[in-house]
Coordinates of N, CA and C in Angstrom, one line a residue:
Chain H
X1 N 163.1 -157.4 58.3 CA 163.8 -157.1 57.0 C 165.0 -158.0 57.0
X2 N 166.2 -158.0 58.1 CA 166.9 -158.3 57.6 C 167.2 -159.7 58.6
X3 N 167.3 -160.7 58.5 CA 167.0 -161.5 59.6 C 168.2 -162.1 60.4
X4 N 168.0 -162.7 61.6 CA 169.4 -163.2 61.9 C 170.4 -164.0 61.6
X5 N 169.9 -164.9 60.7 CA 171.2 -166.0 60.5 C 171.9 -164.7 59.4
X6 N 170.8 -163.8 58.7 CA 172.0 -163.3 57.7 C 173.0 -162.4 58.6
X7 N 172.5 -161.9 59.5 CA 173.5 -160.8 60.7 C 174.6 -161.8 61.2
X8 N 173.7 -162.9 61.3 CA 175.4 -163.8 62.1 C 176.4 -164.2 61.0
X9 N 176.2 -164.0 59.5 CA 176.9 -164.6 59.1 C 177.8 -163.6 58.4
X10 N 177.4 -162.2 58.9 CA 178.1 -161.4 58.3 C 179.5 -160.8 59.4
X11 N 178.6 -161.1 61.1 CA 179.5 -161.5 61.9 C 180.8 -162.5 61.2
X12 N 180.4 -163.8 61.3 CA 181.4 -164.4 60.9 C 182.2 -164.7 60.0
X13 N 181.3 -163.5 58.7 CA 182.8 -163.3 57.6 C 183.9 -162.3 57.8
X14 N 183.2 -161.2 58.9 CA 184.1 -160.5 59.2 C 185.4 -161.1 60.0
X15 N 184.4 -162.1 61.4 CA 185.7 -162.7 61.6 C 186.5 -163.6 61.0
X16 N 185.9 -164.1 60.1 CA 187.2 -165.2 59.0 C 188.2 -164.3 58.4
X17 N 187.4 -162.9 57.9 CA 188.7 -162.4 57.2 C 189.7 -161.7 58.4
X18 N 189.3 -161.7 59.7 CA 190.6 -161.1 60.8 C 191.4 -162.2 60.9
X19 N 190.4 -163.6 60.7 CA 191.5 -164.8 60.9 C 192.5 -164.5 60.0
X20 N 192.1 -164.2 58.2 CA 193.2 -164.6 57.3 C 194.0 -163.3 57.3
X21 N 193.7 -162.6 57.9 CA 195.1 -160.6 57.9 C 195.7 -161.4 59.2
X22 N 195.1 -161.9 60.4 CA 196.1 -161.7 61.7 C 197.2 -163.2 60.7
X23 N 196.8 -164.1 60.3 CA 197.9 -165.1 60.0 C 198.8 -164.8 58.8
X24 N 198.2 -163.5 58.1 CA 198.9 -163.5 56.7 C 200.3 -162.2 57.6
X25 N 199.5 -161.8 58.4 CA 200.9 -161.0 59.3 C 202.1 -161.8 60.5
X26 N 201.5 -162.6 60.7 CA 202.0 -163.1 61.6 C 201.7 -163.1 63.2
X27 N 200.5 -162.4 63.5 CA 200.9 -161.8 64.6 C 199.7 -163.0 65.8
X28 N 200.5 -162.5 67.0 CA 199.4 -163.3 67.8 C 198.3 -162.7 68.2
X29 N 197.3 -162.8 69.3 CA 196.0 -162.0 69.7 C 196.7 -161.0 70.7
X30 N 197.9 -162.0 71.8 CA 198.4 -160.7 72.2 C 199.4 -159.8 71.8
X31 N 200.1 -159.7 70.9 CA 200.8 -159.4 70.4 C 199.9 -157.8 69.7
X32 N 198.2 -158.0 69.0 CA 197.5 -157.2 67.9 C 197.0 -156.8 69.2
X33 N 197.0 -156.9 70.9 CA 196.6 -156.2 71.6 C 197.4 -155.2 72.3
X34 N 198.8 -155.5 71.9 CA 200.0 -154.5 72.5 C 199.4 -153.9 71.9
X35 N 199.3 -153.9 70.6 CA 199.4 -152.8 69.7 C 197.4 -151.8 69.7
X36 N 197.1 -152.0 70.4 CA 195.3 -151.7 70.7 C 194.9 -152.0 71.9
X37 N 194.0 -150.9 72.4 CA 193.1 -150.8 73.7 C 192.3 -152.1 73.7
X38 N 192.5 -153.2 73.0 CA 191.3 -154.3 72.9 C 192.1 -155.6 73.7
X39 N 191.5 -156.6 74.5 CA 192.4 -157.6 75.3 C 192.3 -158.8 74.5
X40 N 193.1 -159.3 74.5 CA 193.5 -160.6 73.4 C 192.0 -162.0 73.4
X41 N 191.4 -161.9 74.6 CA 190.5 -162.7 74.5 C 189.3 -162.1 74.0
X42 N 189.3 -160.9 73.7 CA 187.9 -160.3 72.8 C 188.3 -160.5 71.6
X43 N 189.7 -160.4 71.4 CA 190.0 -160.4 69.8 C 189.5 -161.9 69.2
X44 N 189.8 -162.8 70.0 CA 189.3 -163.9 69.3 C 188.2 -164.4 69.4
X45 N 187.3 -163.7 70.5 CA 186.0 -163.7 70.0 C 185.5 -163.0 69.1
X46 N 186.1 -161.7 68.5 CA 185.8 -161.3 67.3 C 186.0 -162.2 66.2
X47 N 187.2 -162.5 66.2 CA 187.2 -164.0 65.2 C 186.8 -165.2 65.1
X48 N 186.1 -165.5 66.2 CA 185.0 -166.6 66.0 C 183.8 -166.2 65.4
X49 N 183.3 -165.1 65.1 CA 182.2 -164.0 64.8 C 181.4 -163.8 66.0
X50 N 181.3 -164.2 67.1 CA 180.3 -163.7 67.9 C 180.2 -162.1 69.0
X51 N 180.9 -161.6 67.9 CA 180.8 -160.3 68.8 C 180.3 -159.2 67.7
X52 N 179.1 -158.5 67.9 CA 178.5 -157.4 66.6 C 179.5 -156.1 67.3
X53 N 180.7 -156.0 67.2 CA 181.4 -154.7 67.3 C 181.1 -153.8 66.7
X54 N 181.9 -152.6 67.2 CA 181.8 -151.3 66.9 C 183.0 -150.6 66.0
X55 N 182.8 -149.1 65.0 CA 183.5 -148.7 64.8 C 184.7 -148.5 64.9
X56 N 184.4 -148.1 66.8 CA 185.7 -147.6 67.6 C 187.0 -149.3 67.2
X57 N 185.9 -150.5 67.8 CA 186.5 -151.4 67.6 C 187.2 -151.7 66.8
X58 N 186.4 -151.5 65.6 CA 186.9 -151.6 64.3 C 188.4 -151.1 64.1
X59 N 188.1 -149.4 64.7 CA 189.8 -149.1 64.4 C 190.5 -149.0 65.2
X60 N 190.1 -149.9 66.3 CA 191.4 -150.7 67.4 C 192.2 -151.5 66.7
X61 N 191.2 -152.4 65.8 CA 191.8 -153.6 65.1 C 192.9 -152.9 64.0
X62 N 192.0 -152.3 63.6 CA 193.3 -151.3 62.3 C 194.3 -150.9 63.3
X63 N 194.9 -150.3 64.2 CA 196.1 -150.0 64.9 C 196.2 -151.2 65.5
X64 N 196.0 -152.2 66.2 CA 196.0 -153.8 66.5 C 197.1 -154.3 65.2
X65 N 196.6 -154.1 63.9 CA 197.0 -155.1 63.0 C 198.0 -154.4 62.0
X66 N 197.9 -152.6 62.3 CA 198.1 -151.7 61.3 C 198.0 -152.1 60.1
X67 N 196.4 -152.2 59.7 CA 196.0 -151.9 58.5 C 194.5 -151.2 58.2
X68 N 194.2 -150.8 57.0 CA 193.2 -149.8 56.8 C 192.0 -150.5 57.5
X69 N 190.8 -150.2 58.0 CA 189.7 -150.3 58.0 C 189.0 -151.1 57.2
X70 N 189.3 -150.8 56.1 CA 188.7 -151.1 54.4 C 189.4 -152.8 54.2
X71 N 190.3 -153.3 55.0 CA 190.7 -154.5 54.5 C 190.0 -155.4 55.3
X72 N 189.6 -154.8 56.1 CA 188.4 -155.8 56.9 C 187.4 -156.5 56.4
X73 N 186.9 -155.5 55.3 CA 185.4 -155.6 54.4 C 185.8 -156.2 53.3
X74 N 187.2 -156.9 52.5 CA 187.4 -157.7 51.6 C 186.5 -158.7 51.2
X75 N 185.8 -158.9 51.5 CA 184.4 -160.1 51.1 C 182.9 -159.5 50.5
X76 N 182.4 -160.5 50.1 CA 181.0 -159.7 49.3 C 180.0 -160.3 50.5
X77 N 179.2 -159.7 50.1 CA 177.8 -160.0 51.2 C 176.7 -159.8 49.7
X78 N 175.7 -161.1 50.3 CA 174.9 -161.4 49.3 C 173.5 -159.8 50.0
X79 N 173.5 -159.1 48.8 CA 172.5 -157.9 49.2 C 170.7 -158.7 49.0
X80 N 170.6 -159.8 48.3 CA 169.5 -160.2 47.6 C 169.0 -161.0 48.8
X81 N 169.5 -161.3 49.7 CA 169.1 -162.3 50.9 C 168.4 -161.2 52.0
X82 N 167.5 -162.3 52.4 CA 166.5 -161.2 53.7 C 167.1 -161.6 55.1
Chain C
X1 N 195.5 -145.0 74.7 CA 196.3 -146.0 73.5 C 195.5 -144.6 72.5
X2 N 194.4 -145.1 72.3 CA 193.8 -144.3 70.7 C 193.4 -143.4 71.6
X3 N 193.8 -141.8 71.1 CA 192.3 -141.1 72.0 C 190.8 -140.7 71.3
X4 N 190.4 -139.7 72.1 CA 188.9 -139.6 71.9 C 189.0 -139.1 70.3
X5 N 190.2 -138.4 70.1 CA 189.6 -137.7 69.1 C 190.4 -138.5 68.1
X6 N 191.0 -139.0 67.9 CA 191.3 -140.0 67.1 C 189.7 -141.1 66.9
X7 N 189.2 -140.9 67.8 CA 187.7 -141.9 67.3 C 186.6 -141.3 66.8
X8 N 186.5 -139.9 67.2 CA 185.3 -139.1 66.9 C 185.9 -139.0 65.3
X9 N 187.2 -138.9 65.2 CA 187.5 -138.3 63.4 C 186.8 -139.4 62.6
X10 N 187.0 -140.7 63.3 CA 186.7 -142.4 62.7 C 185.1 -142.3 62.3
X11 N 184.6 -141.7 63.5 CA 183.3 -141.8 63.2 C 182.7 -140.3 62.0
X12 N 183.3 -139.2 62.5 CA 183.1 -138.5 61.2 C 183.4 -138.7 59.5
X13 N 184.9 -139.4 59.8 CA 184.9 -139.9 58.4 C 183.9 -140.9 57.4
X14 N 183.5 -141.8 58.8 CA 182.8 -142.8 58.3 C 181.4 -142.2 57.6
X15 N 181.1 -141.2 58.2 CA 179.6 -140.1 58.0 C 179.5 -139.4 57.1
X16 N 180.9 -139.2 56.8 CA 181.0 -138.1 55.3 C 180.9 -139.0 54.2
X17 N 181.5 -140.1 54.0 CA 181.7 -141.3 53.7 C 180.2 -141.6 52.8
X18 N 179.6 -141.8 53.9 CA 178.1 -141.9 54.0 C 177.0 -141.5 53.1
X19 N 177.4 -139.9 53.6 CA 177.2 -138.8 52.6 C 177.2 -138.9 51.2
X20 N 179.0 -139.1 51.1 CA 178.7 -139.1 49.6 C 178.3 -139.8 48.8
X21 N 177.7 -141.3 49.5 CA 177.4 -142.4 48.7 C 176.2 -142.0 48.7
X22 N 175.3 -141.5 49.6 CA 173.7 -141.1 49.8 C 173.6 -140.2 48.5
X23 N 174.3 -139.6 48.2 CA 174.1 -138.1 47.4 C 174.7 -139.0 45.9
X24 N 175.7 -139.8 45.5 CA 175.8 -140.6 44.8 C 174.6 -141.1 44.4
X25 N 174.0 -141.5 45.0 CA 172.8 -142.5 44.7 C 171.5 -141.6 44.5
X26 N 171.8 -140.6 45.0 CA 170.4 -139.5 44.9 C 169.1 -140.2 45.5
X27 N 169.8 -141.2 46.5 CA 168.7 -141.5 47.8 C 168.3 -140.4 49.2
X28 N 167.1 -140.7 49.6 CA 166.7 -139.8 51.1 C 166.7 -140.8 51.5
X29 N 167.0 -140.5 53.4 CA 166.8 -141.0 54.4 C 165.9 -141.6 54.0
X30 N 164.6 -141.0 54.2 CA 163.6 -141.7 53.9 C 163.3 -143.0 53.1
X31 N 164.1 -143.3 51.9 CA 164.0 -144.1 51.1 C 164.7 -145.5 51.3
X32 N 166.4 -144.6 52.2 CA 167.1 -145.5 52.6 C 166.9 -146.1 53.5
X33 N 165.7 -145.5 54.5 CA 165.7 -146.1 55.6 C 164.3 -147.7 55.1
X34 N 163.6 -147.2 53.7 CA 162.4 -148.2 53.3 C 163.2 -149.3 53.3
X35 N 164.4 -149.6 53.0 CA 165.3 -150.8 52.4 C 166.1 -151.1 53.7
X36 N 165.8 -150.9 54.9 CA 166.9 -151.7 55.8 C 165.8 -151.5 57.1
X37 N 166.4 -152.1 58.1 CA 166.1 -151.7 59.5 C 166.0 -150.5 60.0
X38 N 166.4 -150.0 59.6 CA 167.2 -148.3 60.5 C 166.0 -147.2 60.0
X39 N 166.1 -145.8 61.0 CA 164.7 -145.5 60.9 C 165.6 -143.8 59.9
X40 N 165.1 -143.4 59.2 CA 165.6 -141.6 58.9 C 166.5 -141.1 60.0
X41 N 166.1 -141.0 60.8 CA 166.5 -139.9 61.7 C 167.8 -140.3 62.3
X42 N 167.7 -141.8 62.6 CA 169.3 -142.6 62.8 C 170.1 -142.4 61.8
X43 N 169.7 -142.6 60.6 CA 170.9 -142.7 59.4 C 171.3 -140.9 59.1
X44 N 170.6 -139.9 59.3 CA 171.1 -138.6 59.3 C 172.5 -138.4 60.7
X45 N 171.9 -139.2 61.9 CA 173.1 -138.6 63.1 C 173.7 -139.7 62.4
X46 N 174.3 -140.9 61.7 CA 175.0 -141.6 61.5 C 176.0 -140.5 60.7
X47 N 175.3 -140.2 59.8 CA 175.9 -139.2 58.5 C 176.8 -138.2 59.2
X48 N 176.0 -137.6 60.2 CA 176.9 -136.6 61.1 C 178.2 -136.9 61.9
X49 N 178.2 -138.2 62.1 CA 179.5 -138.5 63.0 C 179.4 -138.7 64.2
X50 N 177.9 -139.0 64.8 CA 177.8 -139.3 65.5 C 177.4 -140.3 66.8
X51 N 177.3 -141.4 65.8 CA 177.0 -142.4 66.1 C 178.3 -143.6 66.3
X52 N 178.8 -144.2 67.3 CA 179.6 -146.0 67.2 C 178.8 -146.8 66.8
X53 N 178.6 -146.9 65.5 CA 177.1 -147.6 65.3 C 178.0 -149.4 65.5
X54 N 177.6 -150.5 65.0 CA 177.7 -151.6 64.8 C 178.2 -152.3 63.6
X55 N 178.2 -153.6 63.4 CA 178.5 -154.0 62.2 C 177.3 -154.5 61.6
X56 N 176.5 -155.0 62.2 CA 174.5 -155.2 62.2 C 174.3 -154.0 61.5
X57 N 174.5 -152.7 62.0 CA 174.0 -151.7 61.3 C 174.5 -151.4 60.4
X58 N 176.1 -151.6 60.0 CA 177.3 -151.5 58.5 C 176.1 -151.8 57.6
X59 N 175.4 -153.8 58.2 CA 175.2 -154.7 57.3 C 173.7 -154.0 56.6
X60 N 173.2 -153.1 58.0 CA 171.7 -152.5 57.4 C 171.8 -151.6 56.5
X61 N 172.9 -150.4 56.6 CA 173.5 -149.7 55.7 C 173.7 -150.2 54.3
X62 N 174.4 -151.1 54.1 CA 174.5 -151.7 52.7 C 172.8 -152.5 52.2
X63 N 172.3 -152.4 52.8 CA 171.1 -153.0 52.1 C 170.2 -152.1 52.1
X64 N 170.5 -151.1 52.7 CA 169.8 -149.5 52.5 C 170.1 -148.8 51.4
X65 N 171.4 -148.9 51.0 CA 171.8 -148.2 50.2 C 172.5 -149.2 48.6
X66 N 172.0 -150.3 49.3 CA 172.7 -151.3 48.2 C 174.2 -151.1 48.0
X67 N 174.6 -151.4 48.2 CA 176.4 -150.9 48.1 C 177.2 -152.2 49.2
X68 N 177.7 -152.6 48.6 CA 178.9 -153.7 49.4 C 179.5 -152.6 50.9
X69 N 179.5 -153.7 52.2 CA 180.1 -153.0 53.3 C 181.6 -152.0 52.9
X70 N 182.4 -152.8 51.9 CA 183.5 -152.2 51.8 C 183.5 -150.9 51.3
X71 N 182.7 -150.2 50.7 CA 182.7 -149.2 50.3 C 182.3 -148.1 51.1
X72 N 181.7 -148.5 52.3 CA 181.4 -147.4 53.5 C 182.8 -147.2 53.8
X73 N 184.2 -147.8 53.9 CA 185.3 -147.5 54.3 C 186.5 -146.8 53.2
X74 N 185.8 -146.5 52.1 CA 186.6 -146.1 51.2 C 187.3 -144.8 51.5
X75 N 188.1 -144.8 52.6 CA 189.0 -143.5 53.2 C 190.3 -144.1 54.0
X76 N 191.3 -142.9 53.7 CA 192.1 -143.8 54.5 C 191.9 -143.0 55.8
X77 N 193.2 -144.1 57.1 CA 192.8 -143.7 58.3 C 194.7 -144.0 58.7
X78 N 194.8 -142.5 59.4 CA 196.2 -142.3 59.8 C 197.0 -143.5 60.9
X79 N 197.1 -144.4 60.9 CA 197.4 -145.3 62.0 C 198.6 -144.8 62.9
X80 N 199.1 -143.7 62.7 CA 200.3 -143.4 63.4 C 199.7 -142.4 64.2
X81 N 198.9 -142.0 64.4 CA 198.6 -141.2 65.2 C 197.4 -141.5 66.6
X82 N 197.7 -141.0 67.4 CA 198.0 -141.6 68.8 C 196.1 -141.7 69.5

């Protein structure tokens, strides 16, 4: 159904949009991992996209970045693609 | 840093979340699961709170349910809390 280039690429708009929150805040990788149980070199492999993270992850990053969950998902995803 | 139950809430919010978009839509498992990867019985323990699911699965979710990822996060989430 849903095939892999479309899964990778949803990886990697997720991580484009951690690129544009961690620069629009200022903050470094270790700096968003004081602030979260996650180590500065996973964070930027989340922002390269190659990492299919988790929830929990997810709201590492939200206390990491202190912001909602929901600013993560700022991008559309084409639903019409297989 | 985060504890357990600061993550189990993450994952129940995200379930209820779920819920109301399922019942919104006046889809079944069954229907939701014809339109994505994921089988019924996964997307019910999802619903429940039980699952760290992925972002692969966020992405099967929205194509299950037709709905943009961001809307699975339409909740807020207390960042101050430990």
């Amino acid at each position: 159904m849903i095939n892999e280039t479309t899964k990778s690429e949803f990886l990697l708009q997720f991580g484009k949009r951690l690129g544009e929150i961690k620069k629009q805040k200022g903050l470094s990788y270790r700096k968003i991992a004081e602030n979260c149980d996650l180590d500065a070199s996973f964070i930027s492999k989340i922002e390269k996209g190659t990492e299919n993270i988790t929830l929990e992850t997810i709201l590492n990053l939200s206390y990491g970045l202190k912001i909602q969950p929901k600013e993560f998902f700022d991008f559309k995803v084409d639903l019409e693609k297989e």
